[in-house]
Each structure stands twice: as C-alpha cells, then as structure tokens.
Amino acid sequence: GENVEQHPSTLSVQEGDSAVIKCTYSDSASNYFPWYKQELGKGPQLIIDIRSNVGEKKDQRIAVTLNKTAKHFSLHITETQPEDSAVYFCAARGAAGNKLTFGGGTRVLVKP
Amino acid sequence: EPEVTQTPSHQVTQMGQEVILRCVPISNHLYFYWYRQILGQKVEFLVSFYNNEISEKSEIFDDQFSVERPDGSNFTLKIRSTKLEDSAMYFCASGEVEQYFGPGTRLTVT
C-alpha cells in the first residue's frame, strides 16, 4: 500500500523566514495531496491541496509543489508568523478510493 | 462555516467495555471517514462510508469495530470490546475529495 514519509519532524524558524516541509510517497497512482495544520487540542485543518495534474499551487503565504516523476511534494510557508506554529501533516490519496495516507507530521515553531 | 463535530471530546473506559464515538459530518457531505492517531504516531485510516455502507476499511478495522449512520445527521464508530491498544485520538472526517476533520475524541482505555 501507499507509504508517505515526511521531513523534517521538527522545524524551528525565525519569524519572517520561510519554512519548507517535504514529503515523498510510494504509490505512483496517487492523485491528490492535501496538507493539514493541527493546532494543540484541535483536529487537522485542511490548508491547501494539490492534484496530480498540477505542478504548483499557491494561496497567499502558502504554496505546494508536486513532482510526480520523483514522487515528492512540498509545502512552502513564506513570511512566517507566530500563528503558523503548529504540526503540519502531508497526505496522499491513491487512485482507488478516498483513503488518505498521512506522513508523520512536522512540528513547526516560529520564534518571534 | 460548516464544520464536523464530535462527541465526547474525551472518553475513559475500562478494558472490555463497549464505546460509541459520535460525529456529525458537514450536512451536505455524502462520504464519511474515521481515522485514529495513537500518541506519537501517524494518523491512520480506519474506514470510509458512503451510501449507507462501508466503501473501504483498513486492516485495523476488524470485527470489534463497526460504523453506523443511525439517522440523517449522526455517524458513529462503535468499539465492541475495548483493548488497551485502542487508546488514541479518533477523528471523524467528511467530504469526497477534500476531507474535513472534526476535533477528535480522545479515547483512554484503562
């Protein structure tokens, strides 16, 4: 089945700097890649997603890139702010069904 | 903004007891899911539900688990005879492609 690996597991950045989180997936048939942000005591919140027919998508300070050949995708957060501090999860959906396979998460700390 | 809700937020139960975790998905969604997250581990898929039946389930979702949509709004996960290793956060989600998660139920089995 699908396997998603996520790096780094923790990331500390200075406010205003950029943060990049990378994920790799194993199933070349996967076609949908969401990113979730989880704050303490809350459920995962969908923040951006990308489908396999697109290479890049941007929404204000966050962007996601997808390299299907290499089977990896990345989340980029620019001009980080303290409220960006959270755990971020990547996920992949295979070609059959809607099941999401998650990466292990990245704890991001934005230092003021 | 519509959201997925879950009750209770925290459930403590003794090993061998039955628990029912409840979810109210977003009202116009037709696909529903349960995921769980054991402390320190990845979020894991348990089951998906569409058109009043299970559409996919993982190896974790064995005979002690069941799901039900008892009415037009609720979606439940039942664990028949809880084990210590069932202790985890259980998340309900809804949506066909974009999946929206609830806040979770922390299940503690003692």
Coordinates of N, CA and C in Angstrom, one line a residue:
Chain A
G1 N 0.8 -1.2 0.0 CA 0.0 0.0 0.0 C 0.9 1.3 0.0
E2 N 0.2 2.4 0.0 CA 0.9 3.7 0.0 C 1.7 3.9 1.3
N3 N 2.8 4.5 1.1 CA 3.6 5.0 2.2 C 4.0 6.4 2.0
V4 N 3.8 7.2 3.0 CA 4.2 8.7 2.9 C 5.2 9.0 4.0
E5 N 6.3 9.5 3.6 CA 7.4 9.9 4.5 C 7.5 11.5 4.5
Q6 N 7.7 12.0 5.7 CA 7.7 13.5 5.8 C 8.9 13.9 6.6
H7 N 9.5 15.0 6.1 CA 10.7 15.6 6.8 C 10.7 17.1 6.7
P8 N 11.2 17.8 7.7 CA 11.8 17.2 8.9 C 10.6 16.9 9.9
S9 N 11.0 16.3 11.0 CA 10.0 16.1 12.1 C 9.7 17.3 12.9
T10 N 10.8 18.1 13.1 CA 10.6 19.4 13.7 C 11.3 20.5 12.9
L11 N 10.8 21.7 13.0 CA 11.4 22.8 12.2 C 11.2 24.1 13.1
S12 N 12.3 24.7 13.3 CA 12.3 26.0 14.1 C 12.7 27.1 13.2
V13 N 11.9 28.1 13.0 CA 12.3 29.2 12.1 C 12.1 30.5 12.8
Q14 N 12.8 31.6 12.4 CA 12.6 32.9 12.9 C 11.4 33.5 12.2
E15 N 10.7 34.3 12.9 CA 9.5 35.0 12.3 C 10.0 35.8 11.1
G16 N 9.2 35.6 10.0 CA 9.6 36.3 8.8 C 10.3 35.5 7.8
D17 N 11.0 34.4 8.3 CA 11.7 33.5 7.4 C 10.7 32.5 6.8
S18 N 11.2 31.7 5.8 CA 10.4 30.7 5.2 C 10.6 29.4 5.8
A19 N 9.5 28.5 5.7 CA 9.6 27.2 6.2 C 9.2 26.2 5.0
V20 N 10.0 25.1 4.9 CA 9.7 24.2 3.8 C 9.6 22.8 4.5
I21 N 8.6 22.1 4.1 CA 8.3 20.7 4.6 C 8.2 19.8 3.4
K22 N 8.9 18.7 3.4 CA 8.9 17.8 2.2 C 8.3 16.4 2.5
C23 N 7.6 15.9 1.5 CA 7.0 14.6 1.7 C 7.3 13.8 0.4
T24 N 7.5 12.5 0.6 CA 7.6 11.5 -0.5 C 6.5 10.5 -0.4
Y25 N 6.1 10.0 -1.5 CA 5.1 8.9 -1.5 C 5.5 7.8 -2.4
S26 N 4.9 6.6 -2.2 CA 5.4 5.4 -2.8 C 4.5 5.0 -4.0
D27 N 3.2 5.3 -4.0 CA 2.3 4.8 -5.0 C 2.2 5.8 -6.1
S28 N 2.8 5.5 -7.3 CA 2.8 6.4 -8.4 C 1.4 6.7 -8.9
A29 N 0.4 5.9 -8.5 CA -1.0 6.2 -8.9 C -1.7 7.2 -8.0
S30 N -1.1 7.6 -7.0 CA -1.7 8.7 -6.1 C -2.0 9.9 -6.9
N31 N -3.1 10.6 -6.6 CA -3.5 11.7 -7.4 C -4.0 12.9 -6.7
Y32 N -3.9 12.9 -5.4 CA -4.4 14.0 -4.6 C -3.6 14.1 -3.3
F33 N -3.1 15.4 -3.1 CA -2.1 15.6 -2.0 C -2.5 16.8 -1.1
P34 N -3.2 16.5 0.0 CA -3.6 17.6 0.9 C -2.6 17.9 2.0
W35 N -2.6 19.1 2.5 CA -1.8 19.4 3.7 C -2.7 19.9 4.8
Y36 N -2.4 19.4 6.0 CA -3.2 19.8 7.1 C -2.4 20.5 8.2
K37 N -3.0 21.4 8.9 CA -2.4 22.0 10.0 C -3.2 21.6 11.3
Q38 N -2.4 21.2 12.3 CA -3.1 20.8 13.5 C -2.6 21.6 14.7
E39 N -3.4 22.4 15.3 CA -3.1 23.1 16.5 C -3.4 22.3 17.7
L40 N -2.8 22.7 18.8 CA -3.0 21.9 20.0 C -4.5 21.8 20.4
G41 N -4.9 20.5 20.6 CA -6.3 20.3 21.0 C -7.3 20.4 20.0
K42 N -6.9 20.5 18.7 CA -7.8 20.6 17.6 C -7.6 19.5 16.6
G43 N -8.5 19.3 15.7 CA -8.4 18.3 14.6 C -7.6 18.9 13.5
P44 N -7.1 18.1 12.6 CA -6.4 18.6 11.4 C -7.3 19.5 10.6
Q45 N -6.7 20.6 10.2 CA -7.4 21.6 9.3 C -6.8 21.6 8.0
L46 N -7.6 21.4 6.9 CA -7.1 21.4 5.6 C -6.7 22.8 5.2
I47 N -5.4 23.0 4.8 CA -5.0 24.4 4.5 C -4.7 24.5 3.0
I48 N -4.3 23.5 2.3 CA -4.0 23.6 0.9 C -3.9 22.2 0.3
D49 N -4.2 22.0 -0.9 CA -4.1 20.7 -1.6 C -3.7 20.9 -3.0
I50 N -3.2 19.8 -3.6 CA -2.8 19.8 -5.0 C -3.2 18.5 -5.6
R51 N -3.6 18.6 -6.9 CA -4.0 17.4 -7.6 C -2.9 17.0 -8.6
S52 N -2.9 15.8 -9.1 CA -1.7 15.3 -9.8 C -1.5 15.9 -11.2
N53 N -2.5 16.7 -11.6 CA -2.4 17.3 -12.9 C -1.8 18.7 -12.9
V54 N -1.4 19.1 -11.7 CA -0.9 20.5 -11.4 C 0.5 20.4 -10.7
G55 N 1.4 21.3 -11.1 CA 2.7 21.2 -10.5 C 2.9 22.1 -9.3
E56 N 2.1 23.2 -9.2 CA 2.3 24.1 -8.2 C 0.9 24.8 -7.9
K57 N 0.7 25.1 -6.6 CA -0.5 25.9 -6.2 C -0.1 26.8 -5.1
K58 N -0.7 28.0 -5.2 CA -0.3 29.0 -4.1 C -1.6 29.6 -3.6
D59 N -1.6 29.9 -2.3 CA -2.7 30.6 -1.6 C -2.1 31.5 -0.6
Q60 N -2.0 32.7 -0.9 CA -1.4 33.8 0.0 C 0.1 33.4 0.4
R61 N 0.3 33.1 1.6 CA 1.7 32.8 2.1 C 2.1 31.3 2.0
I62 N 1.1 30.5 1.6 CA 1.5 29.1 1.5 C 1.4 28.6 0.0
A63 N 2.3 27.7 -0.3 CA 2.3 27.1 -1.6 C 2.7 25.7 -1.5
V64 N 2.3 24.9 -2.5 CA 2.6 23.5 -2.5 C 3.1 23.2 -3.9
T65 N 4.2 22.4 -4.0 CA 4.7 21.9 -5.3 C 4.7 20.4 -5.3
L66 N 4.5 19.9 -6.5 CA 4.4 18.5 -6.7 C 5.3 18.0 -7.9
N67 N 6.1 17.0 -7.6 CA 7.0 16.5 -8.6 C 6.6 15.0 -8.8
K68 N 5.8 14.7 -9.8 CA 5.2 13.4 -9.9 C 6.3 12.4 -10.3
T69 N 7.3 12.8 -11.1 CA 8.3 11.9 -11.5 C 9.1 11.4 -10.3
A70 N 9.4 12.3 -9.4 CA 10.2 12.0 -8.2 C 9.3 11.5 -7.1
K71 N 8.0 11.6 -7.3 CA 7.1 11.3 -6.2 C 7.3 12.0 -4.9
H72 N 7.5 13.3 -5.0 CA 7.5 14.1 -3.8 C 6.8 15.4 -4.0
F73 N 6.4 15.9 -2.9 CA 5.6 17.2 -2.8 C 6.0 18.0 -1.6
S74 N 6.0 19.3 -1.7 CA 6.5 20.1 -0.6 C 5.5 21.2 -0.2
L75 N 5.6 21.7 1.0 CA 4.8 22.8 1.5 C 5.8 23.9 1.8
H76 N 5.5 25.1 1.3 CA 6.3 26.3 1.5 C 5.5 27.3 2.2
I77 N 6.0 27.8 3.3 CA 5.3 28.9 4.0 C 6.3 30.1 4.0
T78 N 5.8 31.2 3.5 CA 6.7 32.4 3.4 C 6.3 33.4 4.5
E79 N 7.2 34.2 4.9 CA 6.9 35.3 5.9 C 6.2 34.7 7.1
T80 N 6.9 33.7 7.7 CA 6.2 33.0 8.8 C 5.9 33.9 9.9
Q81 N 4.8 33.6 10.6 CA 4.3 34.4 11.7 C 4.1 33.4 12.9
P82 N 4.1 33.9 14.1 CA 3.9 33.0 15.3 C 2.7 32.1 15.2
E83 N 1.6 32.6 14.6 CA 0.4 31.8 14.5 C 0.6 30.6 13.5
D84 N 1.7 30.6 12.8 CA 1.9 29.5 11.9 C 2.5 28.3 12.7
S85 N 2.8 28.5 14.0 CA 3.3 27.4 14.8 C 2.2 26.4 15.0
A86 N 2.5 25.1 14.6 CA 1.6 24.0 14.7 C 2.3 22.8 14.2
V87 N 1.5 21.7 14.1 CA 2.0 20.5 13.5 C 1.4 20.4 12.1
Y88 N 2.2 20.2 11.1 CA 1.7 20.1 9.7 C 1.8 18.6 9.2
F89 N 0.8 18.2 8.6 CA 0.8 16.8 8.0 C 0.5 16.9 6.5
C90 N 1.3 16.1 5.8 CA 1.0 15.9 4.4 C 0.2 14.5 4.3
A91 N -0.4 14.4 3.2 CA -1.2 13.1 3.0 C -1.3 12.9 1.5
A92 N -1.6 11.6 1.1 CA -1.7 11.3 -0.3 C -2.9 10.4 -0.4
R93 N -3.6 10.5 -1.5 CA -4.8 9.7 -1.8 C -4.5 8.8 -3.1
G94 N -4.7 7.5 -3.0 CA -4.4 6.7 -4.1 C -5.5 6.8 -5.2
A95 N -5.3 6.1 -6.2 CA -6.2 6.2 -7.4 C -7.5 5.5 -7.1
A96 N -7.6 4.5 -6.3 CA -8.8 3.8 -6.0 C -9.3 4.2 -4.5
G97 N -10.5 4.7 -4.4 CA -11.0 5.0 -3.1 C -10.5 6.4 -2.6
N98 N -11.0 6.8 -1.5 CA -10.7 8.2 -0.9 C -9.8 8.1 0.3
K99 N -9.3 7.0 0.7 CA -8.5 6.9 1.8 C -7.3 7.8 1.7
L100 N -7.0 8.5 2.8 CA -5.8 9.3 2.9 C -4.7 8.6 3.7
T101 N -3.5 8.6 3.2 CA -2.3 8.1 3.9 C -1.5 9.3 4.3
F102 N -1.2 9.3 5.6 CA -0.6 10.5 6.2 C 0.9 10.3 6.4
G103 N 1.6 11.4 6.3 CA 3.0 11.5 6.8 C 3.0 11.6 8.3
G104 N 4.2 11.5 8.8 CA 4.4 11.5 10.3 C 4.2 12.9 11.0
G105 N 4.1 13.9 10.2 CA 3.9 15.3 10.8 C 5.2 16.0 11.0
T106 N 5.1 17.3 10.9 CA 6.3 18.2 11.2 C 5.8 19.3 12.2
R107 N 6.5 19.3 13.3 CA 6.2 20.4 14.3 C 7.0 21.6 14.0
V108 N 6.2 22.7 13.6 CA 6.9 23.9 13.2 C 6.7 24.9 14.4
L109 N 7.9 25.5 14.7 CA 7.9 26.6 15.8 C 8.4 27.8 15.1
V110 N 7.6 28.9 15.2 CA 8.1 30.2 14.7 C 8.4 31.1 15.8
K111 N 9.7 31.4 15.9 CA 10.2 32.2 17.1 C 10.0 33.7 16.8
P112 N 9.4 34.4 17.7 CA 9.3 35.9 17.4 C 10.6 36.6 17.5
Chain B
E1 N -19.2 29.0 9.0 CA -18.6 28.0 8.2 C -19.0 26.6 8.7
P2 N -19.5 25.7 7.9 CA -19.9 24.4 8.4 C -18.6 23.6 8.9
E3 N -18.8 22.8 9.9 CA -17.7 22.0 10.4 C -18.2 20.7 10.9
V4 N -17.3 19.8 11.0 CA -17.5 18.4 11.6 C -17.4 18.6 13.1
T5 N -18.4 18.0 13.8 CA -18.3 18.0 15.3 C -18.3 16.6 15.8
Q6 N -17.7 16.4 17.0 CA -17.5 15.1 17.6 C -17.8 15.1 19.0
T7 N -18.4 14.1 19.5 CA -18.7 13.9 21.0 C -18.4 12.5 21.4
P8 N -18.0 12.3 22.6 CA -17.5 13.3 23.5 C -16.1 13.7 23.1
S9 N -15.5 14.7 23.8 CA -14.2 15.2 23.5 C -13.2 14.2 24.1
H10 N -13.6 13.6 25.3 CA -12.7 12.7 25.9 C -13.6 11.6 26.6
Q11 N -13.2 10.3 26.3 CA -13.9 9.2 26.9 C -12.9 8.3 27.5
V12 N -13.2 8.0 28.8 CA -12.4 7.0 29.5 C -13.2 5.7 29.8
T13 N -12.7 4.6 29.4 CA -13.4 3.4 29.6 C -12.5 2.3 30.1
Q14 N -13.1 1.2 30.6 CA -12.3 0.1 31.1 C -12.2 -0.9 30.0
M15 N -11.1 -1.6 30.0 CA -10.8 -2.7 29.0 C -12.0 -3.7 29.0
G16 N -12.4 -4.0 27.8 CA -13.5 -4.9 27.6 C -14.9 -4.3 27.5
Q17 N -15.0 -3.0 27.8 CA -16.2 -2.3 27.6 C -16.5 -1.8 26.2
E18 N -17.7 -1.5 25.9 CA -18.1 -1.0 24.6 C -18.1 0.5 24.6
V19 N -17.6 1.1 23.6 CA -17.8 2.6 23.5 C -18.4 3.0 22.1
I20 N -19.1 4.1 22.1 CA -19.6 4.6 20.9 C -19.1 6.1 20.8
L21 N -18.4 6.3 19.7 CA -18.0 7.7 19.4 C -18.9 8.3 18.4
R22 N -19.2 9.5 18.6 CA -20.2 10.1 17.7 C -19.7 11.3 16.9
C23 N -20.2 11.5 15.7 CA -19.8 12.5 14.8 C -21.0 13.1 14.1
V24 N -21.0 14.4 13.9 CA -21.9 15.0 13.0 C -21.2 15.6 11.8
P25 N -21.2 14.9 10.6 CA -20.5 15.4 9.5 C -21.1 16.7 8.9
I26 N -20.4 17.3 8.0 CA -20.9 18.5 7.3 C -22.2 18.1 6.6
S27 N -23.2 18.9 6.6 CA -24.6 18.5 6.3 C -24.7 18.0 4.9
N28 N -24.1 18.5 3.9 CA -24.3 18.1 2.5 C -23.3 17.1 2.0
H29 N -22.5 16.6 2.9 CA -21.4 15.6 2.5 C -22.0 14.3 2.5
L30 N -21.5 13.4 1.6 CA -22.0 12.1 1.4 C -21.0 11.0 1.8
Y31 N -19.7 11.4 2.0 CA -18.7 10.5 2.3 C -18.2 10.8 3.7
F32 N -18.0 9.7 4.5 CA -17.6 9.9 5.9 C -16.5 8.9 6.2
Y33 N -15.7 9.3 7.2 CA -14.5 8.5 7.5 C -14.2 8.6 9.0
W34 N -13.5 7.5 9.4 CA -12.9 7.5 10.7 C -11.4 7.3 10.6
Y35 N -10.6 8.1 11.3 CA -9.2 7.9 11.4 C -8.8 7.9 12.8
R36 N -7.6 7.3 13.1 CA -7.2 7.4 14.5 C -5.7 7.8 14.6
Q37 N -5.3 8.3 15.7 CA -3.9 8.7 15.9 C -3.5 8.3 17.3
I38 N -2.7 7.2 17.3 CA -2.1 6.8 18.6 C -1.0 7.8 18.9
L39 N -0.9 8.2 20.2 CA 0.1 9.2 20.6 C 1.5 9.0 20.0
G40 N 1.9 10.0 19.3 CA 3.3 10.0 18.8 C 3.4 9.2 17.5
Q41 N 2.2 8.8 16.9 CA 2.3 8.0 15.7 C 1.5 8.8 14.6
K42 N 1.5 8.2 13.4 CA 0.8 8.8 12.3 C -0.7 8.7 12.4
V43 N -1.4 9.6 11.7 CA -2.8 9.5 11.6 C -3.1 8.3 10.6
E44 N -3.9 7.4 11.1 CA -4.2 6.2 10.3 C -5.7 6.1 9.9
F45 N -5.9 5.7 8.7 CA -7.2 5.5 8.2 C -7.8 4.2 8.8
L46 N -9.1 4.3 9.2 CA -9.8 3.2 9.7 C -10.9 2.7 8.7
V47 N -11.8 3.6 8.3 CA -12.9 3.2 7.4 C -13.5 4.4 6.7
S48 N -14.0 4.1 5.5 CA -14.8 5.1 4.8 C -16.2 4.5 4.6
F49 N -17.2 5.4 4.5 CA -18.6 5.1 4.5 C -19.3 5.9 3.4
Y50 N -20.1 5.3 2.6 CA -20.8 6.0 1.5 C -22.1 5.3 1.2
N51 N -23.1 6.0 1.0 CA -24.4 5.4 0.6 C -24.8 4.3 1.6
N52 N -24.6 4.5 2.8 CA -25.0 3.6 3.9 C -24.3 2.3 4.0
E53 N -23.1 2.3 3.4 CA -22.3 1.1 3.6 C -20.8 1.4 3.6
I54 N -20.0 0.5 4.1 CA -18.6 0.7 4.2 C -18.1 0.6 2.8
S55 N -17.3 1.6 2.3 CA -16.7 1.5 1.0 C -15.2 1.1 1.0
E56 N -14.6 1.3 2.2 CA -13.2 0.8 2.3 C -12.9 0.7 3.8
K57 N -12.0 -0.2 4.1 CA -11.6 -0.3 5.5 C -10.2 -0.8 5.6
S58 N -9.5 -0.5 6.6 CA -8.1 -0.9 6.8 C -8.0 -2.2 7.6
E59 N -6.8 -2.7 7.7 CA -6.6 -3.9 8.5 C -6.9 -3.7 10.0
I60 N -6.8 -2.5 10.4 CA -7.1 -2.1 11.8 C -8.6 -2.4 12.1
F61 N -9.4 -2.1 11.1 CA -10.9 -2.1 11.3 C -11.3 -3.6 11.3
D62 N -11.2 -4.3 12.4 CA -11.5 -5.7 12.5 C -13.0 -5.8 13.0
D63 N -13.3 -7.0 13.4 CA -14.7 -7.3 13.8 C -15.1 -6.6 15.1
Q64 N -14.2 -6.0 15.8 CA -14.6 -5.3 17.0 C -15.1 -3.9 16.7
F65 N -14.9 -3.4 15.5 CA -15.3 -2.1 15.1 C -16.5 -2.2 14.2
S66 N -17.4 -1.2 14.3 CA -18.5 -1.1 13.4 C -18.8 0.4 13.3
V67 N -19.4 0.7 12.2 CA -19.9 2.1 11.9 C -21.3 2.1 11.5
E68 N -22.0 3.2 11.8 CA -23.4 3.3 11.5 C -23.8 4.8 11.3
R69 N -24.8 4.9 10.4 CA -25.4 6.3 10.3 C -26.8 6.1 10.7
P70 N -27.1 6.2 12.0 CA -28.4 5.9 12.6 C -29.5 6.8 12.2
D71 N -29.2 8.0 11.8 CA -30.2 9.0 11.3 C -29.6 9.9 10.2
G72 N -30.2 11.0 9.9 CA -29.7 11.8 8.8 C -28.5 12.7 9.1
S73 N -28.1 12.7 10.4 CA -27.1 13.6 10.8 C -25.9 13.0 11.5
N74 N -26.1 11.9 12.2 CA -25.0 11.3 13.0 C -24.3 10.2 12.3
F75 N -23.0 10.0 12.6 CA -22.2 9.0 12.1 C -21.4 8.4 13.3
T76 N -21.5 7.1 13.6 CA -20.9 6.6 14.8 C -19.9 5.6 14.5
L77 N -19.0 5.5 15.5 CA -18.0 4.4 15.5 C -18.2 3.6 16.8
K78 N -18.4 2.3 16.7 CA -18.5 1.5 17.9 C -17.4 0.6 18.0
I79 N -16.8 0.5 19.2 CA -15.8 -0.5 19.5 C -16.4 -1.4 20.5
R80 N -16.5 -2.6 20.2 CA -17.3 -3.6 21.0 C -16.7 -3.9 22.3
S81 N -15.4 -4.3 22.3 CA -14.7 -4.7 23.5 C -13.3 -4.1 23.5
T82 N -13.2 -3.0 24.1 CA -12.0 -2.2 24.0 C -10.8 -2.8 24.6
K83 N -9.7 -2.6 24.0 CA -8.4 -3.1 24.4 C -7.5 -1.9 24.8
L84 N -6.5 -2.1 25.6 CA -5.6 -1.0 25.9 C -5.0 -0.3 24.7
E85 N -4.7 -1.1 23.7 CA -4.1 -0.5 22.4 C -5.1 0.3 21.6
D86 N -6.4 0.3 22.0 CA -7.3 1.2 21.3 C -7.3 2.6 21.8
S87 N -6.5 2.9 22.8 CA -6.3 4.2 23.3 C -5.7 5.1 22.2
A88 N -6.4 6.2 21.8 CA -5.9 7.0 20.7 C -6.9 8.2 20.6
M89 N -6.5 9.1 19.7 CA -7.4 10.1 19.3 C -8.1 9.6 18.0
Y90 N -9.4 9.7 18.1 CA -10.3 9.2 16.9 C -10.9 10.4 16.2
F91 N -10.6 10.6 15.0 CA -11.1 11.7 14.2 C -12.1 11.2 13.2
C92 N -13.2 11.9 13.1 CA -14.2 11.8 12.1 C -13.9 12.8 11.0
A93 N -14.1 12.5 9.7 CA -14.0 13.4 8.6 C -15.1 13.2 7.6
S94 N -15.4 14.2 6.9 CA -16.4 14.1 5.8 C -15.9 14.9 4.6
G95 N -16.5 14.5 3.4 CA -16.1 15.1 2.1 C -15.6 14.1 1.2
E96 N -15.9 14.3 -0.1 CA -15.5 13.3 -1.1 C -14.0 13.4 -1.5
V97 N -13.5 14.5 -1.9 CA -12.1 14.6 -2.2 C -11.4 15.4 -1.1
E98 N -11.9 16.6 -0.9 CA -11.3 17.4 0.3 C -12.0 16.9 1.5
Q99 N -11.2 16.4 2.5 CA -11.8 15.8 3.7 C -11.6 16.8 4.8
Y100 N -12.7 17.0 5.5 CA -12.7 18.0 6.7 C -12.8 17.2 8.0
F101 N -11.9 17.5 8.9 CA -11.8 16.7 10.1 C -12.5 17.4 11.3
G102 N -13.0 16.6 12.1 CA -13.6 17.1 13.4 C -12.4 17.2 14.4
P103 N -12.8 17.7 15.6 CA -11.8 18.0 16.6 C -11.2 16.7 17.3
G104 N -11.9 15.6 17.1 CA -11.4 14.4 17.7 C -12.0 14.0 19.0
T105 N -12.0 12.7 19.3 CA -12.3 12.2 20.6 C -11.1 11.5 21.2
R106 N -10.7 11.9 22.3 CA -9.5 11.2 23.0 C -10.1 10.0 23.7
L107 N -9.8 8.8 23.3 CA -10.2 7.6 24.0 C -9.1 7.0 24.8
T108 N -9.4 6.9 26.1 CA -8.4 6.3 27.0 C -9.0 5.0 27.6
V109 N -8.3 3.9 27.3 CA -8.8 2.6 27.8 C -7.8 2.2 29.0
T110 N -8.5 1.9 30.1 CA -7.7 1.6 31.3 C -7.8 0.1 31.7

